[in-house]
Coordinates of C-alpha atoms and ligand atoms in Angstrom, one line a residue:
X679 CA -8.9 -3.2 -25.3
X680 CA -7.6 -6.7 -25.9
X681 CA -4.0 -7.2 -26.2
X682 CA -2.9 -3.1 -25.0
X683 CA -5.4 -4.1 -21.6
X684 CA -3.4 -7.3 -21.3
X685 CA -1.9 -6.0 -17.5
X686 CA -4.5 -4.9 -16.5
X687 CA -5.3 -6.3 -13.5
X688 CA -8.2 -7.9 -12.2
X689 CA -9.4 -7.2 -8.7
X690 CA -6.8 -4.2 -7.7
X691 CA -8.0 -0.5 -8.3
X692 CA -6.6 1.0 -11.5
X693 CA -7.7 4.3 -13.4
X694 CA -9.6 3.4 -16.4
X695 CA -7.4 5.6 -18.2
X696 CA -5.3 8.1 -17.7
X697 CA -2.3 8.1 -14.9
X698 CA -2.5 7.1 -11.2
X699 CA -0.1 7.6 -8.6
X700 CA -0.8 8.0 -4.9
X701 CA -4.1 7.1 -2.7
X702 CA -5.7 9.8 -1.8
X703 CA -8.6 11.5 0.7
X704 CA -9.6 7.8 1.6
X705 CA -12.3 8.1 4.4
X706 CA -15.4 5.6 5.0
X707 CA -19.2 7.0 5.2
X708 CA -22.5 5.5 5.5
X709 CA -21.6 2.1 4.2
X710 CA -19.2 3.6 1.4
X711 CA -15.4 3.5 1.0
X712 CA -14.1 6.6 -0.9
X713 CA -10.6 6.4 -2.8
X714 CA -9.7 9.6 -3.8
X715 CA -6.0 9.5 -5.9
X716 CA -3.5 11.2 -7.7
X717 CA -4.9 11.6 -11.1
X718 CA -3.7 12.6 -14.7
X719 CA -7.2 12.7 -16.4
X720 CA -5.3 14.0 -19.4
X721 CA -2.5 11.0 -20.2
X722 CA -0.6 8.4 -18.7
X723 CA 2.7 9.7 -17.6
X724 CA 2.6 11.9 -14.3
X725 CA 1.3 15.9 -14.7
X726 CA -2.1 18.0 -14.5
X727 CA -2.3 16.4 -10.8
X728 CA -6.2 16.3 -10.1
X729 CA -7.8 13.9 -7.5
X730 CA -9.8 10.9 -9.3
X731 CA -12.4 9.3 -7.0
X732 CA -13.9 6.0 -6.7
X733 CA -16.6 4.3 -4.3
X734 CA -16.8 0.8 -3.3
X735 CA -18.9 -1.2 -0.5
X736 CA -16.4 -3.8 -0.2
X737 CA -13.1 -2.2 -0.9
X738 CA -13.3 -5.1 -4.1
X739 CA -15.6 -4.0 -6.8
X740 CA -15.0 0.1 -7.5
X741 CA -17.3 2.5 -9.1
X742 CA -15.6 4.9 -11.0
X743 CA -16.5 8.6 -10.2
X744 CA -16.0 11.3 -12.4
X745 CA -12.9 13.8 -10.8
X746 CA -13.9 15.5 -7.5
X747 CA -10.7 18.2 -7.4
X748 CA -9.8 19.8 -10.4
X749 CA -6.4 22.6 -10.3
X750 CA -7.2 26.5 -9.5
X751 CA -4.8 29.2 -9.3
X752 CA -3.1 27.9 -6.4
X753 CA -1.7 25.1 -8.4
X754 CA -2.6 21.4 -9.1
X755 CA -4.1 19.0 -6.2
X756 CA -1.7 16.7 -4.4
X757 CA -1.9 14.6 -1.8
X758 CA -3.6 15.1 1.4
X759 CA -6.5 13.4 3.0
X760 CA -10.6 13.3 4.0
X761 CA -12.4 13.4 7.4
X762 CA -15.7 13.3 8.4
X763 CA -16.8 16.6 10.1
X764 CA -19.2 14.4 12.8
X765 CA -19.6 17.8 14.9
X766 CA -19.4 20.4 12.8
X767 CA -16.3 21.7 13.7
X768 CA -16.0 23.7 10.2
X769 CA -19.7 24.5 9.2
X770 CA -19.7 23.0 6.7
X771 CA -22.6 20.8 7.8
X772 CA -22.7 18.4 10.5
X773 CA -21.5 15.0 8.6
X774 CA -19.8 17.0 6.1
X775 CA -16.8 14.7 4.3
X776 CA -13.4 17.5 4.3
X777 CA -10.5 16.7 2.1
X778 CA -7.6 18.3 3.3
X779 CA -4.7 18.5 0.1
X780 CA -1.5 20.3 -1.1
X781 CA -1.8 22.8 -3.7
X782 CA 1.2 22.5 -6.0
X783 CA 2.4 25.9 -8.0
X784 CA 5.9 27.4 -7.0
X785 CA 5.0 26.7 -3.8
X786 CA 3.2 24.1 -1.6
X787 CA 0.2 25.3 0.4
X788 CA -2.6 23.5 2.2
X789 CA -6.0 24.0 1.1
X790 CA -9.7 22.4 2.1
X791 CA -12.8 21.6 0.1
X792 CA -15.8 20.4 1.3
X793 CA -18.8 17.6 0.4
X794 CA -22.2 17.4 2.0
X795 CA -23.4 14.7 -0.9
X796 CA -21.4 11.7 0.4
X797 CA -18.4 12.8 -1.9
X798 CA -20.6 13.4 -5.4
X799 CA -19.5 16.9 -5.5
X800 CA -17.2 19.0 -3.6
X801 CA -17.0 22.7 -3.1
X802 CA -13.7 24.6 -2.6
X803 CA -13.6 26.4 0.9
X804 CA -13.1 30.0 0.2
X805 CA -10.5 31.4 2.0
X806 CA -8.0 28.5 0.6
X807 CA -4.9 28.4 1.6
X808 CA -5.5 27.0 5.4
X809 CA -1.8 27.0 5.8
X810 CA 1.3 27.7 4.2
X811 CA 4.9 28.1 4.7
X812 CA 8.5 29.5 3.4
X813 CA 9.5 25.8 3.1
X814 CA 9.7 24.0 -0.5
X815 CA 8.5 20.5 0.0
X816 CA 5.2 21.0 2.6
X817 CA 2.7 18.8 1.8
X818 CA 0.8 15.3 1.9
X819 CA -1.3 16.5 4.9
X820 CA -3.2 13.8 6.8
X821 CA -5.7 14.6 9.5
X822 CA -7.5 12.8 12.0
X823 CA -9.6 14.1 14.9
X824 CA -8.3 13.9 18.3
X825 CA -10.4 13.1 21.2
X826 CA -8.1 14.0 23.7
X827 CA -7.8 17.7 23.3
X828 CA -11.1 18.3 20.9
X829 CA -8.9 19.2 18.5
X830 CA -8.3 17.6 14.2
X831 CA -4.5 17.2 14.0
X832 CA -2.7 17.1 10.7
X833 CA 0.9 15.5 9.8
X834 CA 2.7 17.1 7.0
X835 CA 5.8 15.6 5.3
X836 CA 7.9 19.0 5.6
X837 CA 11.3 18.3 3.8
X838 CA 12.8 15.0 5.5
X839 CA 10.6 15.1 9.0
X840 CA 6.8 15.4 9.4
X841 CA 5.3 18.5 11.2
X842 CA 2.6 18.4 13.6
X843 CA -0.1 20.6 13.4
X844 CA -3.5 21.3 15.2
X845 CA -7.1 23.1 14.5
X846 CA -10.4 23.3 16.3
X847 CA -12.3 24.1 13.0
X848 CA -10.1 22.6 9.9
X849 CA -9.4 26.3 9.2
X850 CA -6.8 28.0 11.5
X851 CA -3.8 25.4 12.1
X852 CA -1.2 25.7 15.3
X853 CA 2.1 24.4 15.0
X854 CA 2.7 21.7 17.6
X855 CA 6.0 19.9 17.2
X856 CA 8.1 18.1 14.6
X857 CA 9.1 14.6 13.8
X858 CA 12.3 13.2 12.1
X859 CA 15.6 14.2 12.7
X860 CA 17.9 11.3 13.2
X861 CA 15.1 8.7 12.6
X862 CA 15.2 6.1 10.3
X863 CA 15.8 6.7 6.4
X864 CA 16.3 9.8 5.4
X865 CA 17.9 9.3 1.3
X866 CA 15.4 11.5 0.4
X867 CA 12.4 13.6 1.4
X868 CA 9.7 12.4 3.7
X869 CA 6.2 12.3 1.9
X870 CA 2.8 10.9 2.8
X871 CA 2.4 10.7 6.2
X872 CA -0.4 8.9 9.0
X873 CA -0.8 8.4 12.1
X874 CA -2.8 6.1 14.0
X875 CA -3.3 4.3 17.7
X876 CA -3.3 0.4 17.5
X877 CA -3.7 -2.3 19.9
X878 CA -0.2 -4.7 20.4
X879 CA -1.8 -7.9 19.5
X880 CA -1.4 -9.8 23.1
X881 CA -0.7 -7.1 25.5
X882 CA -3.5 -5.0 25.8
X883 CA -1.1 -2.4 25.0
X884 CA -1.5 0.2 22.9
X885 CA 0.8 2.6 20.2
X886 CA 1.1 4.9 18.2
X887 CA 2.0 4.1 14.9
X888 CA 3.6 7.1 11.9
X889 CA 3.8 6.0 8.0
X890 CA 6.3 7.8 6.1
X891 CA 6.9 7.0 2.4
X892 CA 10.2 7.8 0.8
X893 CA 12.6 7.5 -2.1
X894 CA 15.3 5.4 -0.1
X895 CA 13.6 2.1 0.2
X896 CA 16.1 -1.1 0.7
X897 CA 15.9 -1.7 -2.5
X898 CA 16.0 1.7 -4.6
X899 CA 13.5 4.6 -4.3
X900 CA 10.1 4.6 -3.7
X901 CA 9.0 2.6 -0.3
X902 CA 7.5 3.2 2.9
X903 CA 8.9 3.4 6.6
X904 CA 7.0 3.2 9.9
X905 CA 8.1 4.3 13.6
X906 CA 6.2 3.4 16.5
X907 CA 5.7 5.4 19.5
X908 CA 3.0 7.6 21.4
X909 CA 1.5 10.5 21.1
X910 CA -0.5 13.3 23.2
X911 CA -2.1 15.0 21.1
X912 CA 1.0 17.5 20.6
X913 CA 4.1 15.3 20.1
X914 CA 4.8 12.2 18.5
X915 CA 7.6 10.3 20.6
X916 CA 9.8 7.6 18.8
X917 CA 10.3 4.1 21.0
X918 CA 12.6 2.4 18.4
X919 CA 16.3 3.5 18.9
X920 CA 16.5 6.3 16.5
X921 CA 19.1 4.3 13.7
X922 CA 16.3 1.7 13.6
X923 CA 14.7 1.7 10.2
X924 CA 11.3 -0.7 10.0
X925 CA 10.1 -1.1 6.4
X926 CA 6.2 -2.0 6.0
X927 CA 6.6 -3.4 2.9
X928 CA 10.0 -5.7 1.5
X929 CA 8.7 -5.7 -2.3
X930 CA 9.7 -2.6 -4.8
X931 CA 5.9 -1.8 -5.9
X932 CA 4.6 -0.5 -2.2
X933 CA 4.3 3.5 -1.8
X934 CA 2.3 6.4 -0.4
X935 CA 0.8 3.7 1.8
X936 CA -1.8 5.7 3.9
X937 CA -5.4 4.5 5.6
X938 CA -9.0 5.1 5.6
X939 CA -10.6 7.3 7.7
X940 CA -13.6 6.6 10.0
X941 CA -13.4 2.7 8.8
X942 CA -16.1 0.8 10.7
X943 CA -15.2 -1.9 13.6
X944 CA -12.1 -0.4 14.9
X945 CA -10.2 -1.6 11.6
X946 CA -7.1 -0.2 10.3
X947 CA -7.2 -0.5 6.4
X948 CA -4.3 0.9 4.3
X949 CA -3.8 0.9 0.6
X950 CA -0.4 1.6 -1.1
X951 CA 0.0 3.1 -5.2
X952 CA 1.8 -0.5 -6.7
X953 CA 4.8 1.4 -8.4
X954 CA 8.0 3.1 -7.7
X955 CA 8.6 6.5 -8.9
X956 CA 11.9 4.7 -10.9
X957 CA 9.9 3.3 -13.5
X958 CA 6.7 4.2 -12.8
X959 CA 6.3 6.4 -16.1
X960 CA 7.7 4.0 -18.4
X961 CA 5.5 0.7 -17.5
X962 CA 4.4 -1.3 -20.5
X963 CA 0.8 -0.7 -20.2
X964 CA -0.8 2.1 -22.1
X965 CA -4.6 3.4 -21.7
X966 CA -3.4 3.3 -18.0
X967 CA -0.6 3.5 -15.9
X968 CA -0.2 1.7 -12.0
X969 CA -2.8 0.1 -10.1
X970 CA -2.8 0.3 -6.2
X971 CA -2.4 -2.8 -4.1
X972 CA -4.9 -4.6 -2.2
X973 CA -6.2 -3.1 0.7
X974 CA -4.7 -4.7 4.1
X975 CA -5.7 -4.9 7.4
X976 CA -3.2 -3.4 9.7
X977 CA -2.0 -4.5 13.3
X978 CA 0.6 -5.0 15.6
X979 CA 2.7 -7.4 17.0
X980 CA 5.9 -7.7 19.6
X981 CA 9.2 -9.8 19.2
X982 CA 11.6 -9.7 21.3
X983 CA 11.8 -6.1 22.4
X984 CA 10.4 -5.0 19.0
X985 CA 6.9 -3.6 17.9
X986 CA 6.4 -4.4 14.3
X987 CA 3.7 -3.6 11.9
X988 CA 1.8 -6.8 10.9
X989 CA -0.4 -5.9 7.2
X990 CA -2.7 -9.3 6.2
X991 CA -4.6 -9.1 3.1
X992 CA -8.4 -7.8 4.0
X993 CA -11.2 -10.8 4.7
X994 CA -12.9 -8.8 1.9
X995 CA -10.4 -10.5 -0.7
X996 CA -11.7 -13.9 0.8
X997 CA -15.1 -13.0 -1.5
X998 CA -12.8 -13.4 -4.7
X999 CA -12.2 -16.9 -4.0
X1000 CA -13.6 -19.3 -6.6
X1001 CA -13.0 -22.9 -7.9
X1002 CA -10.1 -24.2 -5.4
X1003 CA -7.9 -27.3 -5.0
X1004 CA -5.7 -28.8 -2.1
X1005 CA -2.7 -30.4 -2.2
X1006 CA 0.5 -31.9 0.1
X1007 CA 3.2 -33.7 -0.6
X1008 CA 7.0 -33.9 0.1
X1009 CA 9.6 -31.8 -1.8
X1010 CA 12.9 -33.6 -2.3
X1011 CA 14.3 -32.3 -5.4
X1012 CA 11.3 -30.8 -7.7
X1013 CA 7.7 -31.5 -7.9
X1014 CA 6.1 -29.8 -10.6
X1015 CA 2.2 -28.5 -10.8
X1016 CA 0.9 -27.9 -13.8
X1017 CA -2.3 -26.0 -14.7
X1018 CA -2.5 -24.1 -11.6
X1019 CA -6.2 -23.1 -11.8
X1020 CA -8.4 -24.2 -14.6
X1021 CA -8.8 -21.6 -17.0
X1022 CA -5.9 -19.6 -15.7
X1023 CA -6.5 -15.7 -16.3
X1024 CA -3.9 -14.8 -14.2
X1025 CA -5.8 -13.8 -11.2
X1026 CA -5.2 -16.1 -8.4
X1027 CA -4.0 -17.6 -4.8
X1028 CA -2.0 -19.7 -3.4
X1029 CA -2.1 -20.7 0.2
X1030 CA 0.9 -22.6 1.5
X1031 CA 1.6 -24.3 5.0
X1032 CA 5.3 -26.0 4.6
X1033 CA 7.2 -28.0 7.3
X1034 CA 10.6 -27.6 6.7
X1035 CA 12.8 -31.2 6.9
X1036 CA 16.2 -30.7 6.5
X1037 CA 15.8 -28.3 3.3
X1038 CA 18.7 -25.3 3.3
X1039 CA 16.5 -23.9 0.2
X1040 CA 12.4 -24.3 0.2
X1041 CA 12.2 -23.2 -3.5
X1042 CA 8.7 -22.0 -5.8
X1043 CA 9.1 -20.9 -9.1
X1044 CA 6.0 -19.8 -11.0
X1045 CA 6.0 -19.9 -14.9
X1046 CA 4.9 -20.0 -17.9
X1047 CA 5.2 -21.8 -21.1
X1048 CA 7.2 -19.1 -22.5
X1049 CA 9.7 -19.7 -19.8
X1050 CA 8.8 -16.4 -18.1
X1051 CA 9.2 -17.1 -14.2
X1052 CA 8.9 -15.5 -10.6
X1053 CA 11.4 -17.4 -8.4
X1054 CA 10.5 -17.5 -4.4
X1055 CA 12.6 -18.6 -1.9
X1056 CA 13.3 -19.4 1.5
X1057 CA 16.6 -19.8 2.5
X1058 CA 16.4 -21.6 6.0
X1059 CA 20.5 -20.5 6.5
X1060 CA 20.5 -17.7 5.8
X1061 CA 16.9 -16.8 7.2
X1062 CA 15.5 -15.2 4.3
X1063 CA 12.7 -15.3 1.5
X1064 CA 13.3 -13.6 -1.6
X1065 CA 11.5 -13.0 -4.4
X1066 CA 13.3 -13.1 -7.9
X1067 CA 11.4 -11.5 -11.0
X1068 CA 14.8 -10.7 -13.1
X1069 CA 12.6 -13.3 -15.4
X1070 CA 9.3 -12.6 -14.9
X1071 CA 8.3 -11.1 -18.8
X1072 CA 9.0 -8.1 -20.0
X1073 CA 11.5 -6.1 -17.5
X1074 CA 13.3 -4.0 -20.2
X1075 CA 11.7 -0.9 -20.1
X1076 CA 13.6 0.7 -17.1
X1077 CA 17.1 -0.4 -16.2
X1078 CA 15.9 -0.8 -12.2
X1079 CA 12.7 -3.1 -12.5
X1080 CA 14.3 -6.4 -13.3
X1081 CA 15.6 -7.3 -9.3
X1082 CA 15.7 -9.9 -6.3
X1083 CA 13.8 -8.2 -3.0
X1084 CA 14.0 -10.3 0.2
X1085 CA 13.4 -9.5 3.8
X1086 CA 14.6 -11.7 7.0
X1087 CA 12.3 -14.3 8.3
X1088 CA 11.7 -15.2 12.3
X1089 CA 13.6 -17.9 13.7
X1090 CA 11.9 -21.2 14.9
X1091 CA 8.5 -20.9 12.7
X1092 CA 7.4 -24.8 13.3
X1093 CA 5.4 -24.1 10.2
X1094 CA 5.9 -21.1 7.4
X1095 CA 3.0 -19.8 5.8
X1096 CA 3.1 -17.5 2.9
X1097 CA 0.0 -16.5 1.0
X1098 CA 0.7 -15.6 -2.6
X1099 CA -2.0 -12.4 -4.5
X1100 CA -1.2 -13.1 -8.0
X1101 CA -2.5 -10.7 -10.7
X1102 CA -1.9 -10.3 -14.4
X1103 CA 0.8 -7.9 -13.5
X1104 CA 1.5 -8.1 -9.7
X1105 CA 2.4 -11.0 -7.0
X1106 CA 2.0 -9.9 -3.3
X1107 CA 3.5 -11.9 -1.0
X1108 CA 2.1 -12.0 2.5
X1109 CA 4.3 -14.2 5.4
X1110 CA 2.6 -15.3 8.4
X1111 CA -0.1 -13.7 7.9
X1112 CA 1.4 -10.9 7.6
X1113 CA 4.1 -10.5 9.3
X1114 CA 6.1 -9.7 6.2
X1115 CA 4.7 -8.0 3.3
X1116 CA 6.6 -8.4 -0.8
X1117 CA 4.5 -6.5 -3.5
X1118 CA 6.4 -6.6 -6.6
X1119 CA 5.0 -5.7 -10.4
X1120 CA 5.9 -8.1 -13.2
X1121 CA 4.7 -7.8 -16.6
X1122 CA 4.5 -11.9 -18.5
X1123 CA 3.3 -11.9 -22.1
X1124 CA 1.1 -14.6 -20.5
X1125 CA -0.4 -16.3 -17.0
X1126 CA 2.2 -17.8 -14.7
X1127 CA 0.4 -20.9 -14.9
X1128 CA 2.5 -23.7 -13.9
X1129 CA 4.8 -23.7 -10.8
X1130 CA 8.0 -26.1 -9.3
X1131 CA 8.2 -26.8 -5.8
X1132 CA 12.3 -27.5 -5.5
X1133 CA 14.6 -28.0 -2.5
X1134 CA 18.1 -28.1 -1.7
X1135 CA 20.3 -29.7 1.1
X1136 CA 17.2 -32.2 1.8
X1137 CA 13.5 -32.1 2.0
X1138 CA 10.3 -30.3 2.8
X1139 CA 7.0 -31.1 3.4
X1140 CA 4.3 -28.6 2.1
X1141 CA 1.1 -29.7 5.0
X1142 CA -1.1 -28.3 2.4
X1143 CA -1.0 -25.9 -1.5
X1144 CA -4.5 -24.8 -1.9
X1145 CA -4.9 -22.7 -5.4
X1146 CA -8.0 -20.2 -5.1
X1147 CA -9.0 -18.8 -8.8
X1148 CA -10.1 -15.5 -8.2
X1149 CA -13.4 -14.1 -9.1
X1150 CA -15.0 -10.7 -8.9
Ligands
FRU1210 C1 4.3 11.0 -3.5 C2 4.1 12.3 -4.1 C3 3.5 13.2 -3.0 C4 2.9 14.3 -3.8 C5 2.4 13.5 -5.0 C6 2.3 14.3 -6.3 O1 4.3 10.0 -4.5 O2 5.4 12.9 -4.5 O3 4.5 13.7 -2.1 O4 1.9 15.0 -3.1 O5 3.2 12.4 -5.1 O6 1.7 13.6 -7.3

């Protein structure tokens, strides 16, 4: 351990060795949260896909399980998803937890397994495949059950649109309808979808909302798109204009974003892998490679004649919060903070409510002593925050990591609030509670432990910069 566990970070989900990439088969049972992912048990650059399997009762503190799908001879496991067979739909056992996954060889084809010990063991069904197809990239399948027509429906990223399928039993799928063509991004093929019914926060409205993760994000490669929209139980039905592209995430280390099944009290929790398939095999750690991001609570918001997706960081990271301090003062020029948290491991928050004066720039730059730095900005002309980790530590291993992401912000925000997850190798940044979401790796040879409020073209008032050291 020591120095070669250096990034390894504190309170999101990594492998304890071996390679992670997408979250997998995630699906809530009796008080337990099962991650299921992408899984090299066998080194820590992508390959031997298996699905690695964890448990948690807080979606904070993981137990790691030993592998639950191993490869066959229809190829390695990829991505797909897990349900919980209340009625005995596939007799397996009423209660029975199904993952539903892509079988990678020279094809793609869908196959099913099945657990009846809360996800300790799983047992392949035995007329795998459940469905397959002429076409080369078929796969990712998520499923959900559908109360409408009795029926599970699964959405599979087919080449660059999702396909629609249903079943009575988890067995014998029907091809309903296909999503895609014309919509949003299309740079590259559509993988890992969802698809979910949410509440419009203030309208007792309801939609439909589809994921779709793919290599042409706004800022190179991997990244994941939504639409929003209705659905029958057939057909999923676009409401954005179809040139609209929404991102869910404005940071370069947000993919494969997918939810839990079955999570209690109506919640909506997704997960994303923290990487981008551009570096993702050539980050500088070593017994293990990419962590996932912390899990978020998703909802739904209008402006103007928009539906956007809003993703706040889960009340469960709230637990992590230890020693904390408040401060406010004015900005006009730089104020510097030093010490951030006491005993600075770098896993911590930062909770910021500013009141803009007559600043052009609202300005933050974490750092270290080694002069190693993540720049954040709001530019009030240009209605933007960015987040700059060109100097952040060590950004030489791949020629795409070192970059600036930013995202517009709303007009007329009296207040802006921003809520900063720092880990020893990530900093999530969450806008208005969501509103905008920035997960971005970065890799300092030590904390960030120091930060300078700056402004420019007048002054700001942060109301309040409460620092949370974070605990498990
Ligand atoms: C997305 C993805 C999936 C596939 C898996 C393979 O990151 O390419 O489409 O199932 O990774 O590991």
């Amino acid at each position: 351990t020591g120095n070669r566990e250096k990034f390894r970070p504190t309170y999101h989900f990594s492998p304890l060795y071996g390679w992670m990439n997408d979250p997998n088969g995630m699906v809530y049972k009796d008080g337990e949260y099962h991650l299921f992912y992408q899984y090299n048990p066998y080194g820590s650059k992508w390959g031997n896909m298996n699905w690695g399997h964890a448990i948690s009762k807080d979606l904070i503190n993981w137990e790691h399980r030993p592998v639950a799908i191993t490869p066959d001879a229809l190829g390695t496991i990829f991505s797909g998803s897990a349900v919980v067979d209340h009625h005995n739909t596939a007799g397996f056992g009423a209660g029975a937890i199904v993952a539903i996954y892509t079988q990678n060889s020279d094809r793609q084809v869908q196959s099913i397994a099945y657990s009846t010990d809360n996800g300790r063991t799983f047992t392949k069904y035995e007329n795998n495949p459940v469905l397959v197809s002429e076409a080369r990239d078929f796969r990712d399948p998520k499923v959900f059950w559908y109360e409408g027509t009795q029926r599970w429906i699964m959405v599979l990223a087919v080449g660059q649109e999702m396909q629609i399928f249903s079943s009575p039993d988890l067995k014998d799928w029907t091809f309903e309808s296909s999503f895609g063509e014309g919509y949003g991004a299309h740079g590259n093929v559509w993988e890992c979808p969802d698809l979910f019914e949410l509440p419009v926060e203030g309208t007792g409205e309801k939609k439909w909302v589809l994921l779709c993760s793919l290599g042409d994000g706004p800022f190179g490669d991997s990244a994941t798109q939504y639409f929003v929209g209705s659905f029958d139980g057939k057909k999923f039905i676009c409401d954005n204009q179809p040139n609209v592209t929404k991102w869910m995430d404005w940071g370069k280390d947000h993919y494969a974003t997918v939810t839990w099944s079955d999570a209690p009290d109506n919640r909506r929790i997704a997960i994303a892998w923290m990487s981008n398939w551009q570096y993702a095999n050539d980050v500088p750690t070593s017994q293990y490679r990419s962590p996932n991001s912390v899990p978020r609570d998703l909802s739904l918001f209008a402006v103007g004649d928009g539906i956007y997706l809003q993703s706040a960081p889960s009340p469960e990271l709230l637990k992590l919060r230890d020693i904390s301090k408040k401060r406010s003062f004015r900005v006009n020029g730089t104020r510097t903070v030093k010490e951030l948290v006491p005993g600075n491991e770098g896993a911590y928050e930062i909770e910021l409510a500013i009141r803009n004066q007559h600043a052009d720039v609202i300005g933050f730059r974490l750092y270290n002593d080694k002069g190693e730095e993540v720049d954040m900005q709001y530019d009030m002309k240009e209605k933007k925050f960015s987040m700059d980790r060109r100097k952040s530590g060590d950004v030489g291993f791949n020629e795409n990591f070192p970059m600036l992401t930013w995202t517009a912000i709303e007009d007329g925000k009296e207040e802006l609030k921003l809520r900063l997850y720092v880990d020893k190798s990530s900093v999530e940044a969450f806008g208005d509670g969501g509103r905008f979401a920035m997960t971005n790796q970065v890799f300092p040879s030590e904390p960030y432990n120091h930060i300078d409020f700056y402004s420019k073209g007048g002054a700001y008032k942060v109301d309040s910069f409460v620092t949370y050291k974070l605990k498990k």
